[in-house]
CSV table of C-alpha atoms in Angstrom, one decimal:
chain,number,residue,atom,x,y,z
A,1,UNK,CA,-75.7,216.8,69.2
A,2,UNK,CA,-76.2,214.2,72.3
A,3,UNK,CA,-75.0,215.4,75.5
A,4,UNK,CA,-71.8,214.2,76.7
A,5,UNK,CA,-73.0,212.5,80.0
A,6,UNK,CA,-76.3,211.1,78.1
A,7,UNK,CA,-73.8,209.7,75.7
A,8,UNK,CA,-71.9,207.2,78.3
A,9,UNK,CA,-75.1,205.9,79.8
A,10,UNK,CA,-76.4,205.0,76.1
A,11,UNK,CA,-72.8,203.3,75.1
A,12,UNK,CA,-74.1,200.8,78.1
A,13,UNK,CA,-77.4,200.3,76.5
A,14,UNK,CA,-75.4,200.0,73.0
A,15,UNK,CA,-73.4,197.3,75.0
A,16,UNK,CA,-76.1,195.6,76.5
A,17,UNK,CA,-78.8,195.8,73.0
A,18,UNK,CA,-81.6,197.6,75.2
A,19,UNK,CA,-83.8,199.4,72.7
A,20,UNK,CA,-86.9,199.4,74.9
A,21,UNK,CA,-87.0,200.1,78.9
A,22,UNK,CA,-86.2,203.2,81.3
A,23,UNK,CA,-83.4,203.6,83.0
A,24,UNK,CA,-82.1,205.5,85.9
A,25,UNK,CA,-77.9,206.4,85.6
A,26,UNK,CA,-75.3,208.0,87.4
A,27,UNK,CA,-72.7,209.6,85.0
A,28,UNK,CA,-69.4,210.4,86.2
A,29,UNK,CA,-66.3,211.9,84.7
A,30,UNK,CA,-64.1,214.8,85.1
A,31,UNK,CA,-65.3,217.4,81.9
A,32,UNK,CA,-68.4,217.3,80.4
A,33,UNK,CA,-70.2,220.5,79.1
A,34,UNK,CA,-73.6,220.4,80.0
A,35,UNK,CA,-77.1,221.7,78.8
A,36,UNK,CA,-76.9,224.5,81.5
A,37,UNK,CA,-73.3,225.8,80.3
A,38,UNK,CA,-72.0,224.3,83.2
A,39,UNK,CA,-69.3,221.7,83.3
A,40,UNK,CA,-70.9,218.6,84.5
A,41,UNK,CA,-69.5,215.3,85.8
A,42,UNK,CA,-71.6,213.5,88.2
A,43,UNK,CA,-75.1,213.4,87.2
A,44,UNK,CA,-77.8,211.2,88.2
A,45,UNK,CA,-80.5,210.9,85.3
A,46,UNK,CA,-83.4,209.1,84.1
A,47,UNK,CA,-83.0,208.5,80.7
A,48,UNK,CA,-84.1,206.1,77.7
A,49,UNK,CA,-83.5,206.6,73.9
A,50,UNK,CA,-85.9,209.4,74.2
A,51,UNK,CA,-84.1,211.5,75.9
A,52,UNK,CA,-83.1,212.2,79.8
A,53,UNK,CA,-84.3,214.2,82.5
A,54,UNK,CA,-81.1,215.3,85.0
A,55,UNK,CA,-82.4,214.9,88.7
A,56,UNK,CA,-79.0,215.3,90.7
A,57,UNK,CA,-75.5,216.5,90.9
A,58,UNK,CA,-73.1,217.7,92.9
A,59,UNK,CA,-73.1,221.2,94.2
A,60,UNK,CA,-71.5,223.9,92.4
A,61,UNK,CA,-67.7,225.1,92.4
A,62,UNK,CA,-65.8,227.4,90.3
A,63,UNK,CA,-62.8,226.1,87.8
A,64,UNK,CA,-60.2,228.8,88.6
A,65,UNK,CA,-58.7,229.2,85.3
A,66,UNK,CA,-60.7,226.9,83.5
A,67,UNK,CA,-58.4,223.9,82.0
A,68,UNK,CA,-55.6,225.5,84.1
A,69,UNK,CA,-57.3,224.1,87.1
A,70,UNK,CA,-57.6,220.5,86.0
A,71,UNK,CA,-53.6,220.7,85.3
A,72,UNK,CA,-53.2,221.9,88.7
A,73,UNK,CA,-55.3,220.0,91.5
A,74,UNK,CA,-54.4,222.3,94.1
A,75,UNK,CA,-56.7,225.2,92.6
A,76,UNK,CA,-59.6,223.0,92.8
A,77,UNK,CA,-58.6,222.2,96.4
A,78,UNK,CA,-58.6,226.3,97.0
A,79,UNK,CA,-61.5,226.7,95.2
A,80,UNK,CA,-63.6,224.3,96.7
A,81,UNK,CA,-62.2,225.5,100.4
A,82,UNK,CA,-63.2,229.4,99.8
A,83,UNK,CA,-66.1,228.3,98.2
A,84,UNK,CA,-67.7,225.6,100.7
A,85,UNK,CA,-66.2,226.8,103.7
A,86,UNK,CA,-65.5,230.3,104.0
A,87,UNK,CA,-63.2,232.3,105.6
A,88,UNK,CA,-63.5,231.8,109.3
A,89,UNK,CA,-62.9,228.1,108.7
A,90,UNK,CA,-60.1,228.9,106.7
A,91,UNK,CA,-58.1,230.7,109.5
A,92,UNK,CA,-56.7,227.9,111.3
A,93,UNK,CA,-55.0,224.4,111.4
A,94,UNK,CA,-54.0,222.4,108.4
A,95,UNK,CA,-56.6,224.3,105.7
A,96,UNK,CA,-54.5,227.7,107.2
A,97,UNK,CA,-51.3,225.8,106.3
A,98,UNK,CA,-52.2,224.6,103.0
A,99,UNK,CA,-54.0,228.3,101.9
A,100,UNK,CA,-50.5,229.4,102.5
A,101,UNK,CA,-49.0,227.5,100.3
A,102,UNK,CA,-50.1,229.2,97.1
A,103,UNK,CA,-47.9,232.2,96.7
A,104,UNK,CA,-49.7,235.3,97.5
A,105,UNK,CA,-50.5,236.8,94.0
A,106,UNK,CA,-51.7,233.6,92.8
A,107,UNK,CA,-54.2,233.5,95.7
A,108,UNK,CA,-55.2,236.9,94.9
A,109,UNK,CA,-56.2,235.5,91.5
A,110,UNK,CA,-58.0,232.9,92.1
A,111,UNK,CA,-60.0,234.7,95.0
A,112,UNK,CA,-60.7,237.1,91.8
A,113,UNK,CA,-61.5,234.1,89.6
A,114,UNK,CA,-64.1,232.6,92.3
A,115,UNK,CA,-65.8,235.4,93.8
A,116,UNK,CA,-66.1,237.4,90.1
A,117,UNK,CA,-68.4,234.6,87.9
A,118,UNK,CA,-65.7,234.8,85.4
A,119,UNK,CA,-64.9,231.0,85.9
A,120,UNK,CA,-66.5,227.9,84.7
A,121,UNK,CA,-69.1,226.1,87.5
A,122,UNK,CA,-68.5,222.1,87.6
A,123,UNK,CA,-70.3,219.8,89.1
A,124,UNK,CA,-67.4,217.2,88.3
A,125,UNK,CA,-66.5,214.1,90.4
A,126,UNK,CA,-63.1,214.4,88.6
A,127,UNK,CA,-62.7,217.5,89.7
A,128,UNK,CA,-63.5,216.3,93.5
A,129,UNK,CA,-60.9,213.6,93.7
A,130,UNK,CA,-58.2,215.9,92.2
A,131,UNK,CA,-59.1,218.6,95.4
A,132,UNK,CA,-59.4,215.9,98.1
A,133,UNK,CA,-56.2,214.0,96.4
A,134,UNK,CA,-54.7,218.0,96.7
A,135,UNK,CA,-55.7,218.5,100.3
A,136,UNK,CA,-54.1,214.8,101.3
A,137,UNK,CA,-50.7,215.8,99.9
A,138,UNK,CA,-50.9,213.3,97.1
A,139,UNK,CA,-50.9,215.3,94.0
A,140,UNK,CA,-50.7,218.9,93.9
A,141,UNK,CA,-50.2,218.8,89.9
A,142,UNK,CA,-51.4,216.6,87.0
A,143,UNK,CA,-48.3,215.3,85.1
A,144,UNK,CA,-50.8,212.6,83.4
A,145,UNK,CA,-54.6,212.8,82.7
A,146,UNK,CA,-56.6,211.7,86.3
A,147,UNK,CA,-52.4,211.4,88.2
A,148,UNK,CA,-54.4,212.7,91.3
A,149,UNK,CA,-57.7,211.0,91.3
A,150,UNK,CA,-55.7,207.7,90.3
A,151,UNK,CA,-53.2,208.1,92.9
A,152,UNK,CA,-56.2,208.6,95.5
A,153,UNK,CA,-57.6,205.8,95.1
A,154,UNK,CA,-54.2,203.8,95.6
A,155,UNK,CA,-53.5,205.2,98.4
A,156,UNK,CA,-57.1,204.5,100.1
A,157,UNK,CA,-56.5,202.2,103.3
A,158,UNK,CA,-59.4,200.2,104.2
A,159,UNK,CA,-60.5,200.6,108.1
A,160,UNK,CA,-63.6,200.3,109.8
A,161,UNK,CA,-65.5,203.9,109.7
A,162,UNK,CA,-68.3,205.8,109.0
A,163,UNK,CA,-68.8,208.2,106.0
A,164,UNK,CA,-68.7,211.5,106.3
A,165,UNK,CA,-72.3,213.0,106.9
A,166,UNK,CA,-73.3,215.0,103.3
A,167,UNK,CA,-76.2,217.3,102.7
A,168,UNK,CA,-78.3,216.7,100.1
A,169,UNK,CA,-80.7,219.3,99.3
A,170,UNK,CA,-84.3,218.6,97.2
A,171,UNK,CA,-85.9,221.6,96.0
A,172,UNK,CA,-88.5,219.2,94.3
A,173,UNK,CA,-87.1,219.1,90.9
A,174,UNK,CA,-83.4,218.6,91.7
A,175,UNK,CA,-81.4,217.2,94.2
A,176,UNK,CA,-78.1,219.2,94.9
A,177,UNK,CA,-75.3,216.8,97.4
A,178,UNK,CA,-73.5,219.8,99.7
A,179,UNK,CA,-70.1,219.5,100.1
A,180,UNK,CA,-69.4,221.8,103.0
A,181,UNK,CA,-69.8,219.2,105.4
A,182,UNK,CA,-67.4,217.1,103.4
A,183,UNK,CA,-64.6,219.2,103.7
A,184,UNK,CA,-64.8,220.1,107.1
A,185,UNK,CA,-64.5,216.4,107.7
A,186,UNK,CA,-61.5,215.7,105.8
A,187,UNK,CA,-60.1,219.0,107.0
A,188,UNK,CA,-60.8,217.7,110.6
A,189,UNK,CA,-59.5,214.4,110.4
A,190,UNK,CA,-56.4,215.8,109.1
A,191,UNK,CA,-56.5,218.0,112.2
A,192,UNK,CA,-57.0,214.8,114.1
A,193,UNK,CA,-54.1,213.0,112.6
A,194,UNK,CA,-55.6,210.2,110.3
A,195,UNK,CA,-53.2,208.9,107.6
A,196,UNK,CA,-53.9,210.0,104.2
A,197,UNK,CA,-54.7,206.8,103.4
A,198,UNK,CA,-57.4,206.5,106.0
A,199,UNK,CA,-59.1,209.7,104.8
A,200,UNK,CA,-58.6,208.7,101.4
A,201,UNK,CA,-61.1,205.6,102.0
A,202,UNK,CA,-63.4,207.7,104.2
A,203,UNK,CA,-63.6,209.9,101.3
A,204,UNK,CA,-64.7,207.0,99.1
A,205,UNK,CA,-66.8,205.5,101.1
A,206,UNK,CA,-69.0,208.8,101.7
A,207,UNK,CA,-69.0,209.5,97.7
A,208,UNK,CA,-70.5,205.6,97.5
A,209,UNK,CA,-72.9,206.0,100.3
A,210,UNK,CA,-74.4,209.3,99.3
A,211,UNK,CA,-74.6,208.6,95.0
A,212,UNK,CA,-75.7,205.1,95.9
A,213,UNK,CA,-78.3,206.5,98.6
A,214,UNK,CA,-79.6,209.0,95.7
A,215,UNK,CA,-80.3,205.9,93.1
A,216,UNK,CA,-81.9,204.0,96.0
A,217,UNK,CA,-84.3,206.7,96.6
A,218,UNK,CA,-84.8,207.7,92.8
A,219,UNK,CA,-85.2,204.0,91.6
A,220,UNK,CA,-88.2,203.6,94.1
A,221,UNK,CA,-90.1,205.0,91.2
A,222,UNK,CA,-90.2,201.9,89.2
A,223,UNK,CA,-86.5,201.9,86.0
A,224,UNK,CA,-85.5,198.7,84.5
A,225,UNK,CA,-82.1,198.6,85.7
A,226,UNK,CA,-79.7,201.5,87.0
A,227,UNK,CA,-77.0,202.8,84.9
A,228,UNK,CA,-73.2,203.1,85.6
A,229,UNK,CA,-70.9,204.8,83.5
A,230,UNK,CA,-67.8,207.5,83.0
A,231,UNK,CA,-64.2,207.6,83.8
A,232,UNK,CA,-64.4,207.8,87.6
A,233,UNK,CA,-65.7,204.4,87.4
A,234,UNK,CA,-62.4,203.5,86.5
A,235,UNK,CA,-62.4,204.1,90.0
A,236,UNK,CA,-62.5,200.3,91.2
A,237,UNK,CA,-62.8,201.2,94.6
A,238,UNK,CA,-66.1,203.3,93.9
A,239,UNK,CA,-67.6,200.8,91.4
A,240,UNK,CA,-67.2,198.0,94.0
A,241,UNK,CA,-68.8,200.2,97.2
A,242,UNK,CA,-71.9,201.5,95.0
A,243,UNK,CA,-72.4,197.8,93.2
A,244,UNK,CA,-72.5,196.1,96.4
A,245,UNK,CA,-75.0,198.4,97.8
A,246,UNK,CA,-77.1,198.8,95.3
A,247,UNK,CA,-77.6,194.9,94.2
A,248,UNK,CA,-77.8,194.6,98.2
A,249,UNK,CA,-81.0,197.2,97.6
A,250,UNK,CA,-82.3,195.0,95.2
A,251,UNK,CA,-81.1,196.7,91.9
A,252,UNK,CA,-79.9,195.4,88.6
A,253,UNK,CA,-77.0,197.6,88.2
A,254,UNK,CA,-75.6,197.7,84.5
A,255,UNK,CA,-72.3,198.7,83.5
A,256,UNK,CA,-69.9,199.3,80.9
A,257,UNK,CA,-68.4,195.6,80.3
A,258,UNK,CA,-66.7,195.0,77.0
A,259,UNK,CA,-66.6,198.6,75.7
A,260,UNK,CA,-64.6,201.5,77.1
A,261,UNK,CA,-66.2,203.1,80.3
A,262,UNK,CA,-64.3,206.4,79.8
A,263,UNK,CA,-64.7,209.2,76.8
A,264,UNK,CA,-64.0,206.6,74.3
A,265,UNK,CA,-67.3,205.4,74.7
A,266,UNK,CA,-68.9,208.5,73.8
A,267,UNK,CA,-69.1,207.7,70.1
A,268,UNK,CA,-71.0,204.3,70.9
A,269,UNK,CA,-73.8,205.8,72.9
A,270,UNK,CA,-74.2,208.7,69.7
A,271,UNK,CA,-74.0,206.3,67.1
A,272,UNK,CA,-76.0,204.1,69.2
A,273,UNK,CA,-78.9,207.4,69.1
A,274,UNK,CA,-78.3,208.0,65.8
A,275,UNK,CA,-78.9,204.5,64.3
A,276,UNK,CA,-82.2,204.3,66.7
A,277,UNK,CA,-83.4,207.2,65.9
A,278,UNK,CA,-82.7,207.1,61.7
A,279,UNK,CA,-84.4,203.3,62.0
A,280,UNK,CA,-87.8,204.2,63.9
């Protein structure tokens, strides 16, 4: 079986007729299962028709309910609140407002389904823009598949700011992006009274800087090209900010072109393995 996010970076290789070379990719999507049992969705990788080796993703946060959470973006937006920031932060202003929101047994639930281990971990980038889109007051449930994440990036207003400032954590092996820092800044700018639109690009922005800031540093070790691929680069927004930065680094950037760059290119990066691999 080839692993789901391995998969989409190989359907760009399939595109592209790269055989030989190695490659350095960032895979993002909302569901994945991954090697670990965790649900991945925004993995950086060094990879080649070989195999891969995973050297980042996004930190941890329980799927209340499993599936149940991607149909309803507002307990991702819980779970990554009680998870990331913790229950002093959670006591006042708009995250106070919001926690309140969620009828009272529900939330008694969920705190069950976070704090137990009972719930799936993700490391999804899906997942992330259905909790911030949550949090902005955009879309609290999915009628559609990606309704929030979609209607995020719509409603992102371009403005001259910074990003928010994310941790991102080496233990020498792996590198881990925080995201306590990231919700205490959207969380305080709602405070402040930006627009949902304005934290919407702020958001975006900070996902492009710090994913485009990890391939910069990992691609100093010498890759033929870096490697773009998954549903959240549907995201035009997000493919435009980390294209511009990267090829501004220096970096050939490839990128699913005339084939799918969502789960329906799954099956061209296995059959893409399976052909290599039955021809050498």
């Amino acid at each position: 079986m080839i692993q789901h996010h391995y998969a989409h970076l190989l359907s760009v290789l399939a595109e592209k007729g790269l055989v030989n070379g190695r490659f350095l990719g960032l895979s993002a999507d909302g569901t994945g299962y991954g090697s670990d049992g965790a649900v991945w969705g925004c993995e950086v990788m060094a990879f080649d028709l070989s195999g891969f080796q995973r050297l980042a993703h996004l930190e941890y946060t329980p799927m209340p309910g499993g599936e149940t959470a991607i149909r309803k973006p507002y307990r991702m937006a819980y779970s990554y609140i009680r998870t990331h920031i913790g229950d002093i932060d959670c006591g006042r202003g708009y995250v106070k407002e919001f926690i309140s929101s969620i009828d009272e047994e529900e939330r008694s639930m969920l705190n069950f389904a976070i704090k137990s281990g009972v719930s799936p971990q993700t490391s999804s980038l899906g997942r992330l823009f259905d909790g911030v889109s949550c949090l902005l007051g955009i879309c609290r449930v999915n009628t559609y598949e990606a309704e929030g994440a979609m209607k995020l990036e719509a409603t992102a207003e371009e403005y001259n700011t910074e990003p928010y400032k994310l941790e991102v954590i080496d233990d020498g092996s792996m590198k881990t992006v925080r995201l306590r820092e990231l919700f205490m800044g959207i969380l305080s700018d709602i405070d402040g009274g930006l627009s949902p639109g304005e934290v919407s690009y702020r958001f975006h922005i900070t996902i492009a800087d710090v994913l485009s800031g990890i391939l910069i540093d990992e691609a100093r070790v010498g890759y033929d090209a870096v490697v773009l691929s998954g549903g959240c680069f549907q995201n035009l927004l997000i493919l435009r900010l980390m294209m511009k930065r990267l090829r501004a680094s220096g970096i050939e950037v490839l990128y699913n072109v005339n084939t799918p760059i969502n789960d329906a290119n799954i099956c061209i990066g296995q059959a893409f393995y399976g052909g290599y691999r039955l021809g050498r």
